[in-house]
Amino acid sequence: MRLQEDLVCYLVERVLERSAKELEVLERDTADLEAIAAPFARISYTDAVTLLQEKGSEIEWGRDLGAPDEMLLTEQFDRPVFVHDYPKAVKAFYMKENPDDPRTVRCNDLLVREYGELIGGSQREDDLDRLLVRIREEKLPEDVYSWYLDLRRYGTFVHSGFGLGLERTVAWLTGRPHVREMIPYPRLMNRLAP
């Protein structure tokens, strides 16, 4: 999470430093960006569900956070927030099970106010047998994932990864109201070709 935090802080700093004129043209109020600083807030999925229920959400433990829940949750913090340790059932098969609570996986989503998830990351499962169990639990075709299983079969190590949603991050940095404005070649319901 620290690497993700450092990346976001770096991006914000560089955009403010190098693109001030462009942000002005876009009429982007940069006060919220200028306030971005580590450390970001951190909350477990379980605590997030409890907080959301207290704020009137009907979410139940075990369901993934939808956009309304993400928006409500981010309103409770004055900075970006990491939600970590989601239920295994709502996350990808390759995420490592949390030894402290086997119902959950070692993962996180970074949420920002008004835009939701910027980053999703996790520790990856490095044990071949456990990975096979997860693939079978999800009823995924093993042959399709043979290359992935070979990565574990022929040598692996403890590792993690994350992905940053580029268009959503650019929308957040520029203050655009919708992520679709940032997609270079959008494929929408009524537009399937560039």
Short mmCIF file of C-alpha atoms in Angstrom, two decimals:
data_model
loop_
_atom_site.label_atom_id
_atom_site.label_comp_id
_atom_site.label_asym_id
_atom_site.label_seq_id
_atom_site.Cartn_x
_atom_site.Cartn_y
_atom_site.Cartn_z
CA MET A 1 0.00 0.00 0.00
CA ARG A 2 2.91 2.34 0.64
CA LEU A 3 4.11 1.97 -2.95
CA GLN A 4 0.61 2.75 -4.23
CA GLU A 5 0.40 5.72 -1.88
CA ASP A 6 3.80 7.00 -3.03
CA LEU A 7 2.81 6.62 -6.69
CA VAL A 8 -0.41 8.59 -6.26
CA CYS A 9 1.36 11.33 -4.28
CA TYR A 10 4.03 11.54 -6.99
CA LEU A 11 1.43 11.77 -9.77
CA VAL A 12 -0.47 14.51 -7.96
CA GLU A 13 2.72 16.44 -7.24
CA ARG A 14 3.88 16.24 -10.87
CA VAL A 15 0.50 17.21 -12.31
CA LEU A 16 0.29 20.24 -10.01
CA GLU A 17 3.88 21.19 -10.83
CA ARG A 18 3.89 20.64 -14.58
CA SER A 19 0.27 21.07 -15.67
CA ALA A 20 -1.01 24.04 -13.68
CA LYS A 21 -2.00 25.93 -16.84
CA GLU A 22 -3.91 22.97 -18.23
CA LEU A 23 -5.75 22.50 -14.94
CA GLU A 24 -6.64 26.20 -15.00
CA VAL A 25 -8.04 25.87 -18.53
CA LEU A 26 -10.13 22.94 -17.29
CA GLU A 27 -11.26 25.13 -14.37
CA ARG A 28 -10.01 22.47 -11.97
CA ASP A 29 -10.07 23.63 -8.35
CA THR A 30 -6.81 22.10 -7.16
CA ALA A 31 -7.35 22.60 -3.42
CA ASP A 32 -8.22 18.94 -2.85
CA LEU A 33 -5.22 17.78 -4.90
CA GLU A 34 -2.89 20.11 -2.99
CA ALA A 35 -4.09 18.49 0.24
CA ILE A 36 -3.14 14.97 -0.92
CA ALA A 37 -0.39 13.62 1.33
CA ALA A 38 0.63 10.32 2.82
CA PRO A 39 -0.44 8.52 4.84
CA PHE A 40 -3.81 7.72 3.32
CA ALA A 41 -6.59 6.36 5.50
CA ARG A 42 -6.79 2.58 5.92
CA ILE A 43 -9.84 0.54 6.86
CA SER A 44 -10.58 -3.16 6.66
CA TYR A 45 -13.46 -4.32 4.51
CA THR A 46 -15.22 -5.58 7.66
CA ASP A 47 -14.93 -2.19 9.37
CA ALA A 48 -15.96 -0.43 6.14
CA VAL A 49 -19.16 -2.51 5.97
CA THR A 50 -19.94 -1.66 9.60
CA LEU A 51 -19.34 2.06 8.94
CA LEU A 52 -21.47 1.98 5.78
CA GLN A 53 -24.32 0.26 7.62
CA GLU A 54 -24.14 2.95 10.33
CA LYS A 55 -24.46 5.55 7.55
CA GLY A 56 -27.58 3.87 6.13
CA SER A 57 -26.20 1.54 3.47
CA GLU A 58 -27.88 -1.83 3.05
CA ILE A 59 -24.61 -3.59 2.22
CA GLU A 60 -24.05 -6.93 3.90
CA TRP A 61 -20.72 -8.54 4.71
CA GLY A 62 -19.64 -10.64 1.74
CA ARG A 63 -20.91 -8.36 -1.01
CA ASP A 64 -18.50 -6.28 -3.05
CA LEU A 65 -18.60 -2.53 -2.59
CA GLY A 66 -20.59 -0.89 -5.37
CA ALA A 67 -20.17 2.68 -6.57
CA PRO A 68 -22.75 4.10 -4.11
CA ASP A 69 -20.97 2.39 -1.21
CA GLU A 70 -17.56 3.62 -2.40
CA MET A 71 -18.90 7.18 -2.66
CA LEU A 72 -20.47 7.05 0.80
CA LEU A 73 -17.33 5.57 2.31
CA THR A 74 -14.98 8.16 0.80
CA GLU A 75 -17.17 10.95 2.18
CA GLN A 76 -16.21 9.77 5.68
CA PHE A 77 -12.53 10.58 5.12
CA ASP A 78 -10.62 13.75 4.31
CA ARG A 79 -8.14 11.91 2.07
CA PRO A 80 -7.95 8.81 -0.13
CA VAL A 81 -8.74 5.58 1.69
CA PHE A 82 -7.44 2.03 1.34
CA VAL A 83 -10.00 -0.71 1.92
CA HIS A 84 -8.19 -3.97 2.60
CA ASP A 85 -8.91 -7.65 3.28
CA TYR A 86 -11.99 -8.16 1.11
CA PRO A 87 -13.96 -11.43 1.17
CA LYS A 88 -12.38 -14.15 -0.91
CA ALA A 89 -15.69 -14.75 -2.72
CA VAL A 90 -15.71 -11.32 -4.40
CA LYS A 91 -12.07 -11.21 -5.49
CA ALA A 92 -9.92 -12.95 -8.08
CA PHE A 93 -8.74 -16.53 -7.60
CA TYR A 94 -5.06 -15.57 -7.61
CA MET A 95 -5.24 -13.44 -4.46
CA LYS A 96 -3.57 -14.87 -1.36
CA GLU A 97 -5.82 -16.03 1.45
CA ASN A 98 -5.47 -14.02 4.64
CA PRO A 99 -4.09 -16.36 7.35
CA ASP A 100 -5.75 -14.25 10.06
CA ASP A 101 -9.20 -14.71 8.48
CA PRO A 102 -9.51 -17.38 5.76
CA ARG A 103 -12.77 -15.81 4.55
CA THR A 104 -10.72 -12.89 3.24
CA VAL A 105 -7.79 -12.28 0.92
CA ARG A 106 -4.76 -10.00 1.22
CA CYS A 107 -5.87 -7.25 -1.10
CA ASN A 108 -6.71 -3.59 -1.19
CA ASP A 109 -8.58 -1.01 -3.23
CA LEU A 110 -7.61 2.66 -3.13
CA LEU A 111 -10.72 4.86 -3.20
CA VAL A 112 -10.92 8.61 -3.76
CA ARG A 113 -13.85 10.93 -3.21
CA GLU A 114 -16.31 11.24 -6.12
CA TYR A 115 -14.39 8.81 -8.36
CA GLY A 116 -14.20 5.56 -6.42
CA GLU A 117 -11.50 2.99 -7.04
CA LEU A 118 -8.22 4.20 -8.55
CA ILE A 119 -6.08 1.17 -7.69
CA GLY A 120 -6.71 -2.48 -6.96
CA GLY A 121 -3.92 -4.65 -5.63
CA SER A 122 -3.15 -7.85 -3.79
CA GLN A 123 -0.56 -10.28 -2.64
CA ARG A 124 -0.61 -13.13 -5.16
CA GLU A 125 -1.02 -16.77 -4.22
CA ASP A 126 2.40 -18.41 -4.48
CA ASP A 127 1.41 -21.93 -3.42
CA LEU A 128 0.55 -24.12 -6.42
CA ASP A 129 -1.77 -26.44 -4.50
CA ARG A 130 -3.78 -23.58 -3.01
CA LEU A 131 -3.97 -21.91 -6.41
CA LEU A 132 -5.38 -25.11 -7.90
CA VAL A 133 -7.96 -25.30 -5.11
CA ARG A 134 -9.07 -21.72 -5.84
CA ILE A 135 -9.32 -22.36 -9.58
CA ARG A 136 -11.45 -25.42 -8.91
CA GLU A 137 -13.62 -23.58 -6.36
CA GLU A 138 -14.32 -20.94 -8.99
CA LYS A 139 -14.98 -23.67 -11.59
CA LEU A 140 -12.44 -22.13 -13.95
CA PRO A 141 -10.96 -24.23 -16.78
CA GLU A 142 -7.54 -25.41 -15.61
CA ASP A 143 -6.23 -25.74 -19.16
CA VAL A 144 -6.80 -22.03 -19.80
CA TYR A 145 -4.66 -21.22 -16.76
CA SER A 146 -1.95 -23.83 -17.37
CA TRP A 147 0.60 -21.13 -18.22
CA TYR A 148 -0.23 -19.34 -14.97
CA LEU A 149 0.05 -22.54 -12.96
CA ASP A 150 3.42 -23.22 -14.61
CA LEU A 151 4.68 -19.94 -13.16
CA ARG A 152 4.13 -21.45 -9.72
CA ARG A 153 5.12 -24.97 -10.67
CA TYR A 154 8.58 -24.02 -11.94
CA GLY A 155 9.58 -21.51 -9.33
CA THR A 156 7.91 -18.64 -7.60
CA PHE A 157 8.36 -16.29 -4.69
CA VAL A 158 6.22 -14.14 -2.44
CA HIS A 159 5.00 -11.23 -4.55
CA SER A 160 2.26 -8.66 -4.94
CA GLY A 161 0.88 -6.50 -7.70
CA PHE A 162 -1.54 -3.71 -8.39
CA GLY A 163 -3.22 -1.96 -11.28
CA LEU A 164 -4.04 1.72 -11.58
CA GLY A 165 -7.05 2.71 -13.67
CA LEU A 166 -5.50 5.27 -16.00
CA GLU A 167 -8.68 6.88 -17.31
CA ARG A 168 -10.23 7.15 -13.83
CA THR A 169 -7.01 8.60 -12.42
CA VAL A 170 -6.83 11.20 -15.20
CA ALA A 171 -10.51 12.05 -14.63
CA TRP A 172 -9.80 12.55 -10.92
CA LEU A 173 -6.67 14.63 -11.50
CA THR A 174 -8.38 16.86 -14.07
CA GLY A 175 -11.70 17.05 -12.24
CA ARG A 176 -13.72 15.80 -15.19
CA PRO A 177 -17.20 14.69 -14.15
CA HIS A 178 -17.13 11.28 -15.85
CA VAL A 179 -14.43 8.78 -16.66
CA ARG A 180 -15.81 8.25 -20.18
CA GLU A 181 -14.42 11.69 -21.10
CA MET A 182 -10.92 10.28 -20.60
CA ILE A 183 -11.27 7.20 -22.81
CA PRO A 184 -9.44 7.81 -26.11
CA TYR A 185 -11.62 5.42 -28.13
CA PRO A 186 -14.73 4.74 -26.06
CA ARG A 187 -16.92 1.75 -26.76
CA LEU A 188 -20.36 2.69 -25.54
CA MET A 189 -23.79 1.09 -25.91
CA ASN A 190 -24.40 3.05 -29.12
CA ARG A 191 -20.77 3.20 -30.28
CA LEU A 192 -18.83 -0.02 -30.64
CA ALA A 193 -16.22 1.10 -33.19
CA PRO A 194 -13.77 4.03 -33.08
#
